[in-house]
GROMACS .gro file of C-alpha atoms in nm:
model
  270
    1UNK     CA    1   6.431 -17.039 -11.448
    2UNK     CA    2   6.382 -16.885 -11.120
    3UNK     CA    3   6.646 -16.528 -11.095
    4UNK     CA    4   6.758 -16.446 -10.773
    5UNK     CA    5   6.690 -16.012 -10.814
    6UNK     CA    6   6.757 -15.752 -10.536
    7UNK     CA    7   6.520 -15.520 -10.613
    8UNK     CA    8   6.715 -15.264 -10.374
    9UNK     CA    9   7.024 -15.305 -10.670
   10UNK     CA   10   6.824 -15.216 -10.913
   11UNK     CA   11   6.682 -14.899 -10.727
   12UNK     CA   12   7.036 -14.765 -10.651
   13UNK     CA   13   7.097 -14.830 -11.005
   14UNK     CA   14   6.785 -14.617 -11.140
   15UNK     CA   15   6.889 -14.374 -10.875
   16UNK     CA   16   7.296 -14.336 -11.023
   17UNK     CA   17   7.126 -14.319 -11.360
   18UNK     CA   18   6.867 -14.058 -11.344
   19UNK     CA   19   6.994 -13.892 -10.972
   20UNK     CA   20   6.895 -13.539 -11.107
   21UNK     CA   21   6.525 -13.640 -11.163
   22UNK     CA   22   6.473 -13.838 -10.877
   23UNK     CA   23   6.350 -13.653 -10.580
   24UNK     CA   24   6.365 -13.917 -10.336
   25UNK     CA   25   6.373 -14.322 -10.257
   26UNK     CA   26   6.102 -14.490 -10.127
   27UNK     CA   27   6.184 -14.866  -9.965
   28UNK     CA   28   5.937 -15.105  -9.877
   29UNK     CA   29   5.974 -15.269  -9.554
   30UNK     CA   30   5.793 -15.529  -9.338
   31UNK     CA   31   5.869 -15.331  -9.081
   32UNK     CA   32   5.796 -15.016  -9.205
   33UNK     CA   33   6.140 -14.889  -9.164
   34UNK     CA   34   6.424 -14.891  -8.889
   35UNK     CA   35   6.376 -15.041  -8.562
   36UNK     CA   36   6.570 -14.983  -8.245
   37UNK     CA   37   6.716 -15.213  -7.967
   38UNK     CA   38   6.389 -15.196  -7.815
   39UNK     CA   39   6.184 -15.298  -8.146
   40UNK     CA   40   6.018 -14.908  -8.134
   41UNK     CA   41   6.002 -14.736  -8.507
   42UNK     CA   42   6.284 -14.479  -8.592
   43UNK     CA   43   6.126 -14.191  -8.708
   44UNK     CA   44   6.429 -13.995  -8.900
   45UNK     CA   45   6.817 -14.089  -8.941
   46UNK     CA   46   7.103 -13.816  -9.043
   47UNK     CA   47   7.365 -13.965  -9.250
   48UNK     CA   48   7.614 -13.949  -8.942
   49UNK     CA   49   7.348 -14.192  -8.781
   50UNK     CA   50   7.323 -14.408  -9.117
   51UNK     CA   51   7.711 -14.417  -9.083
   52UNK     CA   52   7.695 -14.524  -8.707
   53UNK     CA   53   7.474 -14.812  -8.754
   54UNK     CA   54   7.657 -14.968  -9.025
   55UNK     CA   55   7.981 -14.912  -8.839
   56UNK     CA   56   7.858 -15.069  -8.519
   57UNK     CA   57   7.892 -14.781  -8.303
   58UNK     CA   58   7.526 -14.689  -8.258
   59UNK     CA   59   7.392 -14.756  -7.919
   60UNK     CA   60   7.013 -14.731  -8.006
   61UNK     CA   61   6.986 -14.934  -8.331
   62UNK     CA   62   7.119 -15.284  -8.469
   63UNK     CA   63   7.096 -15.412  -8.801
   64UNK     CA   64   7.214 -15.722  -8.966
   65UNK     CA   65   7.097 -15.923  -9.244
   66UNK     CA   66   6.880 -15.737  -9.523
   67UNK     CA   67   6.806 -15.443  -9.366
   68UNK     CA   68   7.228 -15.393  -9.315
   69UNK     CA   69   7.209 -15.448  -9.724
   70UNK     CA   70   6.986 -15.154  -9.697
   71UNK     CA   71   7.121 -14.936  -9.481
   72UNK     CA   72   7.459 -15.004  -9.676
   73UNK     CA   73   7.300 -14.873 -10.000
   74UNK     CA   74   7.113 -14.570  -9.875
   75UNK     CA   75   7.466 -14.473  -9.715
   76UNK     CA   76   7.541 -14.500 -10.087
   77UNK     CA   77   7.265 -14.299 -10.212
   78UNK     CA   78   7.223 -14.060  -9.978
   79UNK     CA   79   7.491 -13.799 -10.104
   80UNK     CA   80   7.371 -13.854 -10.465
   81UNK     CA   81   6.971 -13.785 -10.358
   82UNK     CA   82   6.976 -13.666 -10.027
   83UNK     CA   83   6.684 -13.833  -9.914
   84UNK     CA   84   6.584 -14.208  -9.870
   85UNK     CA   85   6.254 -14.344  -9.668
   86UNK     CA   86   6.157 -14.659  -9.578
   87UNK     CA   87   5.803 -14.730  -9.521
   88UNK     CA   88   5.532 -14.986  -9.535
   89UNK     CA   89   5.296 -15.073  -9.862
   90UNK     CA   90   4.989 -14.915  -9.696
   91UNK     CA   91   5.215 -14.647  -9.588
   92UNK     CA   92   5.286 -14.544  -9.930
   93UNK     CA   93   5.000 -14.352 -10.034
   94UNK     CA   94   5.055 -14.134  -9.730
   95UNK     CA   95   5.486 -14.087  -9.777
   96UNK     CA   96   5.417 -13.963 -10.111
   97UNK     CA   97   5.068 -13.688 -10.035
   98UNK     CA   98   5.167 -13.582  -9.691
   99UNK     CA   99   5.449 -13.390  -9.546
  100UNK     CA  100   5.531 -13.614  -9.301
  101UNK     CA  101   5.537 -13.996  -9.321
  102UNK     CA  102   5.501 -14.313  -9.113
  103UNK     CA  103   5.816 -14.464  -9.156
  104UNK     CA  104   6.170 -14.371  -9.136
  105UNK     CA  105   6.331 -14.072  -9.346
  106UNK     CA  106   6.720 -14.123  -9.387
  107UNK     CA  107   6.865 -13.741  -9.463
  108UNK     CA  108   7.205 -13.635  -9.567
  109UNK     CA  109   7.315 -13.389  -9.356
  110UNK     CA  110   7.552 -13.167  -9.584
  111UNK     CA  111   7.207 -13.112  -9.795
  112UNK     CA  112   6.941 -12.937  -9.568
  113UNK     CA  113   6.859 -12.631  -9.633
  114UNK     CA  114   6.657 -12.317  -9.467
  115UNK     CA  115   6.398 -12.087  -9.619
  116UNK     CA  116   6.131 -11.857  -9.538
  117UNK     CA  117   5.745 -12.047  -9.509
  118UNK     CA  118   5.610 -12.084  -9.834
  119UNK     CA  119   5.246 -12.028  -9.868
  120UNK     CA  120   5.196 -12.384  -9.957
  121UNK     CA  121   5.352 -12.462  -9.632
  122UNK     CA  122   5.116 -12.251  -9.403
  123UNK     CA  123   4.895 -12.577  -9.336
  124UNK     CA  124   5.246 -12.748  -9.171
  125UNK     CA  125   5.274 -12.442  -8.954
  126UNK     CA  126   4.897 -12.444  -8.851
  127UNK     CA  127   4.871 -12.796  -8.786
  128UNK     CA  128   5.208 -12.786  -8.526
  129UNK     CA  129   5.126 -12.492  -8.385
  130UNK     CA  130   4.743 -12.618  -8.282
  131UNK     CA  131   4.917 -12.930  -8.157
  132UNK     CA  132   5.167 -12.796  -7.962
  133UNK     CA  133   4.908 -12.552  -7.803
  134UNK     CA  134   4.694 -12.835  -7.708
  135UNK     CA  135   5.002 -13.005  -7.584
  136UNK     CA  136   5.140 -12.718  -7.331
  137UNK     CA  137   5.448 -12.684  -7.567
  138UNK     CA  138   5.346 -12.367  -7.716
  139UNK     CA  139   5.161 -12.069  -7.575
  140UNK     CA  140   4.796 -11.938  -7.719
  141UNK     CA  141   4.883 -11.689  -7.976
  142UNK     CA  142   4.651 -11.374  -8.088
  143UNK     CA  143   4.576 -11.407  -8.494
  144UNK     CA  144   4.815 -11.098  -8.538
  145UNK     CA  145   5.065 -11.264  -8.331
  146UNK     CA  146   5.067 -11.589  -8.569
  147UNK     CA  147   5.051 -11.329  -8.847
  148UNK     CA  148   5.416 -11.219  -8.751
  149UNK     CA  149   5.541 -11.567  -8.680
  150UNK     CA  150   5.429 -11.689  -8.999
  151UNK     CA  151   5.597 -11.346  -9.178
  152UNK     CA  152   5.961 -11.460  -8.986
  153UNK     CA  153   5.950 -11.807  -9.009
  154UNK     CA  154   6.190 -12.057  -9.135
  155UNK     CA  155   6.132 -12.402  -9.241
  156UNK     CA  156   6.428 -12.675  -9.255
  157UNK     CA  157   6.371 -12.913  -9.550
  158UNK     CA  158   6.539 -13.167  -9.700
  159UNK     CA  159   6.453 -13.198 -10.051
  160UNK     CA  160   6.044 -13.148 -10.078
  161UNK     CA  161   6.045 -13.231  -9.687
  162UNK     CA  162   5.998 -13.012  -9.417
  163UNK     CA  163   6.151 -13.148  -9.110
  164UNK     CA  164   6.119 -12.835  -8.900
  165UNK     CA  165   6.102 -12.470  -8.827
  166UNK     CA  166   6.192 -12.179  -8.596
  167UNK     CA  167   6.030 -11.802  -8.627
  168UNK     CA  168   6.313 -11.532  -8.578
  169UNK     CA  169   6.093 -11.222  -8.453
  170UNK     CA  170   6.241 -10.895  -8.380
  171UNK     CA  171   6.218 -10.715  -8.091
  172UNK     CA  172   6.439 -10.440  -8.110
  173UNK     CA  173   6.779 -10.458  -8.090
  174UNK     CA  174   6.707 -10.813  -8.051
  175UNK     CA  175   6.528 -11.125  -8.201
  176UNK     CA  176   6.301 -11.369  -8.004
  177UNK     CA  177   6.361 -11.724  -8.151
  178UNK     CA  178   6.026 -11.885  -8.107
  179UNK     CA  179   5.791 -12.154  -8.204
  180UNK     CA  180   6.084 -12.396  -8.243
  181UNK     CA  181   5.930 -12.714  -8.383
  182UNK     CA  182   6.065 -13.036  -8.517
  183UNK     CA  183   5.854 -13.320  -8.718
  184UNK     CA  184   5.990 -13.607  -8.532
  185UNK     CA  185   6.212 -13.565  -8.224
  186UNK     CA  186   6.564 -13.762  -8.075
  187UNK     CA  187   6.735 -13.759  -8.393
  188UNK     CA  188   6.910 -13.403  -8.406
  189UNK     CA  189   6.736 -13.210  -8.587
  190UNK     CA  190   6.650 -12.959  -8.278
  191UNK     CA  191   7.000 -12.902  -8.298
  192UNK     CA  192   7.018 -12.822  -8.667
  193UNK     CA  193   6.757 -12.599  -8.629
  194UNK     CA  194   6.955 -12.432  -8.372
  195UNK     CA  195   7.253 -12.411  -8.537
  196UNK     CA  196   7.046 -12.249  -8.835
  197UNK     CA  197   6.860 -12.025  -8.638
  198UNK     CA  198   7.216 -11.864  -8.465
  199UNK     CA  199   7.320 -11.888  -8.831
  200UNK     CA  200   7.035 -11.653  -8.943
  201UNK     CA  201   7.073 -11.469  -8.666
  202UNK     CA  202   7.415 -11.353  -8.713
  203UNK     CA  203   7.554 -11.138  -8.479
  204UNK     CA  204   7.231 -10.987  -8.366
  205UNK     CA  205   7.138 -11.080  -8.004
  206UNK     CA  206   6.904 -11.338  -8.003
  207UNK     CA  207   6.669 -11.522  -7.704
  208UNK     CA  208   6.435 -11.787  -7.598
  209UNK     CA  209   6.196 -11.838  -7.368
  210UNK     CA  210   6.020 -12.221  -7.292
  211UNK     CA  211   5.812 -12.394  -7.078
  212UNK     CA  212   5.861 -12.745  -7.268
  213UNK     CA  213   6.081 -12.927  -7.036
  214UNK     CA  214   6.192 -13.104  -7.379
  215UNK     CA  215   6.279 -12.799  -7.523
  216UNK     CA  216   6.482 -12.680  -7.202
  217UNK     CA  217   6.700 -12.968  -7.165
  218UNK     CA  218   6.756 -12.893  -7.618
  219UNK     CA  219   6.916 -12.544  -7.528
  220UNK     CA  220   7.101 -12.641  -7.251
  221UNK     CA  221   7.277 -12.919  -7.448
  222UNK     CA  222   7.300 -12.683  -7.770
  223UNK     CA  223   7.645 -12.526  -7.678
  224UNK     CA  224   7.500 -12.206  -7.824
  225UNK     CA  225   7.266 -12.074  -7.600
  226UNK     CA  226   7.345 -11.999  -7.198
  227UNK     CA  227   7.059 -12.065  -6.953
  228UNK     CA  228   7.008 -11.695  -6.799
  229UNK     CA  229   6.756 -11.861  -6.560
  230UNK     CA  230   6.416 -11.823  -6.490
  231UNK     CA  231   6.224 -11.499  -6.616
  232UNK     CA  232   6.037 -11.405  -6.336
  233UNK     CA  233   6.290 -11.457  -6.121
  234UNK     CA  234   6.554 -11.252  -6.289
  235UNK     CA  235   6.242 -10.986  -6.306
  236UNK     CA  236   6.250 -10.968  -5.903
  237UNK     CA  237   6.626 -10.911  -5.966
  238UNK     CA  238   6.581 -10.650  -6.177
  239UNK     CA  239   6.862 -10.822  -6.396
  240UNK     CA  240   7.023 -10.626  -6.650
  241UNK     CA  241   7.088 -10.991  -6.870
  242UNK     CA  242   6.659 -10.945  -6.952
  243UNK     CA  243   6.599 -10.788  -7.314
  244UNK     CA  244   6.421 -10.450  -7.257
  245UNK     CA  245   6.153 -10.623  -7.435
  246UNK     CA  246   6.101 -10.854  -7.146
  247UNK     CA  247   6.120 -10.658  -6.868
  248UNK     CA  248   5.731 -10.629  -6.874
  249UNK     CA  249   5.663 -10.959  -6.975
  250UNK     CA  250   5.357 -11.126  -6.801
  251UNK     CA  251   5.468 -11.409  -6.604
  252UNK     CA  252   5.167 -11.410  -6.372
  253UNK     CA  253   5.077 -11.770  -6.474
  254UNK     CA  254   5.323 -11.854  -6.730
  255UNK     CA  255   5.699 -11.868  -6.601
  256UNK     CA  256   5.940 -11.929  -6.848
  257UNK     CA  257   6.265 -12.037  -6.886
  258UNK     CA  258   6.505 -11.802  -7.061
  259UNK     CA  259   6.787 -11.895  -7.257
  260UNK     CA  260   7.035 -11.581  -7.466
  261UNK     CA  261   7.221 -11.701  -7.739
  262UNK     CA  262   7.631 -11.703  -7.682
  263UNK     CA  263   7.784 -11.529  -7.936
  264UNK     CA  264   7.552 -11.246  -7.994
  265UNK     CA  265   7.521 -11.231  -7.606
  266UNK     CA  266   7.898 -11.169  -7.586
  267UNK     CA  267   7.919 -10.958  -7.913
  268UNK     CA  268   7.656 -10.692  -7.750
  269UNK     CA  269   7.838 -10.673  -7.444
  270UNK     CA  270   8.141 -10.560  -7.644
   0.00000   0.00000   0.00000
């Protein structure tokens, strides 16, 4: 006789039973994963965006049906786990070898964490930087410049995934925050890497500079950074919100944006 089996059930049940050995749920999907109100893959959900969608109150994704079932059950999972993903069959292979999969990674929030790049992790770092060169997001670094990125940089994981990083190089009395890189953008996690970064930071004085206009309109929304303006400009000024480390800085045919982190900012003019 034919048995009517959810086979999402009986993951959440294997996950409740053996949570401490299980480093993550993979779901296989027709679709690959979660799709928006305009039928476009979501790359990455936080659990306050898990929450949204099964509450109604998310503007860029609905779900009914069986893929409500599953977002109901990874809301169930999540805190247990920490990390769900949804992919395709052929996307498998590549969810489970590569640092970054195809379909849509479902993260609780309360359970990222921050830590200095591993050594195993240096290919991650390479491979963003090199694309983010190519793509005018980052500038062309000198190989003892990477060298000291790489030595002060953070990566934000959840679980054995990296979903970003941010470099925290000093200069001084201050500390540039640079190469500020997420693995899939529009989901938030720019802004937990800024609230980690100001975290790290502490109370030391911190800035950024950026070209990305992505990146710009990230730190203005933040909250924790104030736009100081643009570099060369303040230069002609001769304005005494620069860090003495960027009064000389070359902006003969790259012009910056510059943004100085709040707290700090108002801490060192205590």
């Amino acid at each position: 006789q034919a048995v009517n089996v959810n086979a999402d059930d009986i993951a959440v049940t294997l996950v409740e039973q053996y949570r401490d050995r299980i480093a993550e749920l993979i779901l296989l999907t027709g679709t690959g994963g979660v799709l928006d109100v305009q039928g476009r893959l979501v790359s990455a959900l936080s659990s306050s965006q898990v929450s949204a969608i099964i509450d109604g109150t998310s503007d860029t994704v609905k779900v009914d049906g069986g893929m409500r079932k599953k977002m109901t059950e990874i809301q169930r999972v999540l805190p247990k786990i920490g990390k769900v993903v949804m992919t395709t069959t052929s996307g498998l292979a590549s969810e489970i070898s590569q640092w970054m999969g195809s379909g849509t990674l479902c993260f609780d929030e309360s359970q990222l964490c921050v830590g200095s790049l591993r050594q195993s992790q240096e290919g991650i770092f390479d491979a963003v930087y090199e694309e983010h060169v190519r793509t005018g997001k980052f500038r062309q670094r000198s190989a003892e410049e990477l060298r000291v990125l790489k030595e002060h940089h953070f990566v934000l994981s959840i679980k054995n995934s990296p979903l970003g990083g941010f470099s925290l190089v000093p200069r001084g009395a201050w500390l540039e925050l640079s190469t500020l890189w997420a693995g899939t953008l529009g989901n938030g996690i720019g802004k937990h890497l800024m609230d980690h970064a100001i975290a790290c930071a502490r109370s030391t004085p911190m800035y950024a500079l950026s070209t990305d206009p992505a990146a710009i309109n990230a730190f203005t929304k933040h909250g924790g950074f104030s736009h100081a303006g643009s570099l060369h400009i303040l230069q002609e000024n001769q304005s005494s919100t620069i860090p003495p480390h960027l009064v000389s800085y070359d902006t003969s045919s790259r012009k910056p944006e510059l943004f100085l982190s709040r707290r700090p900012l108002d801490a060192a003019k205590g």
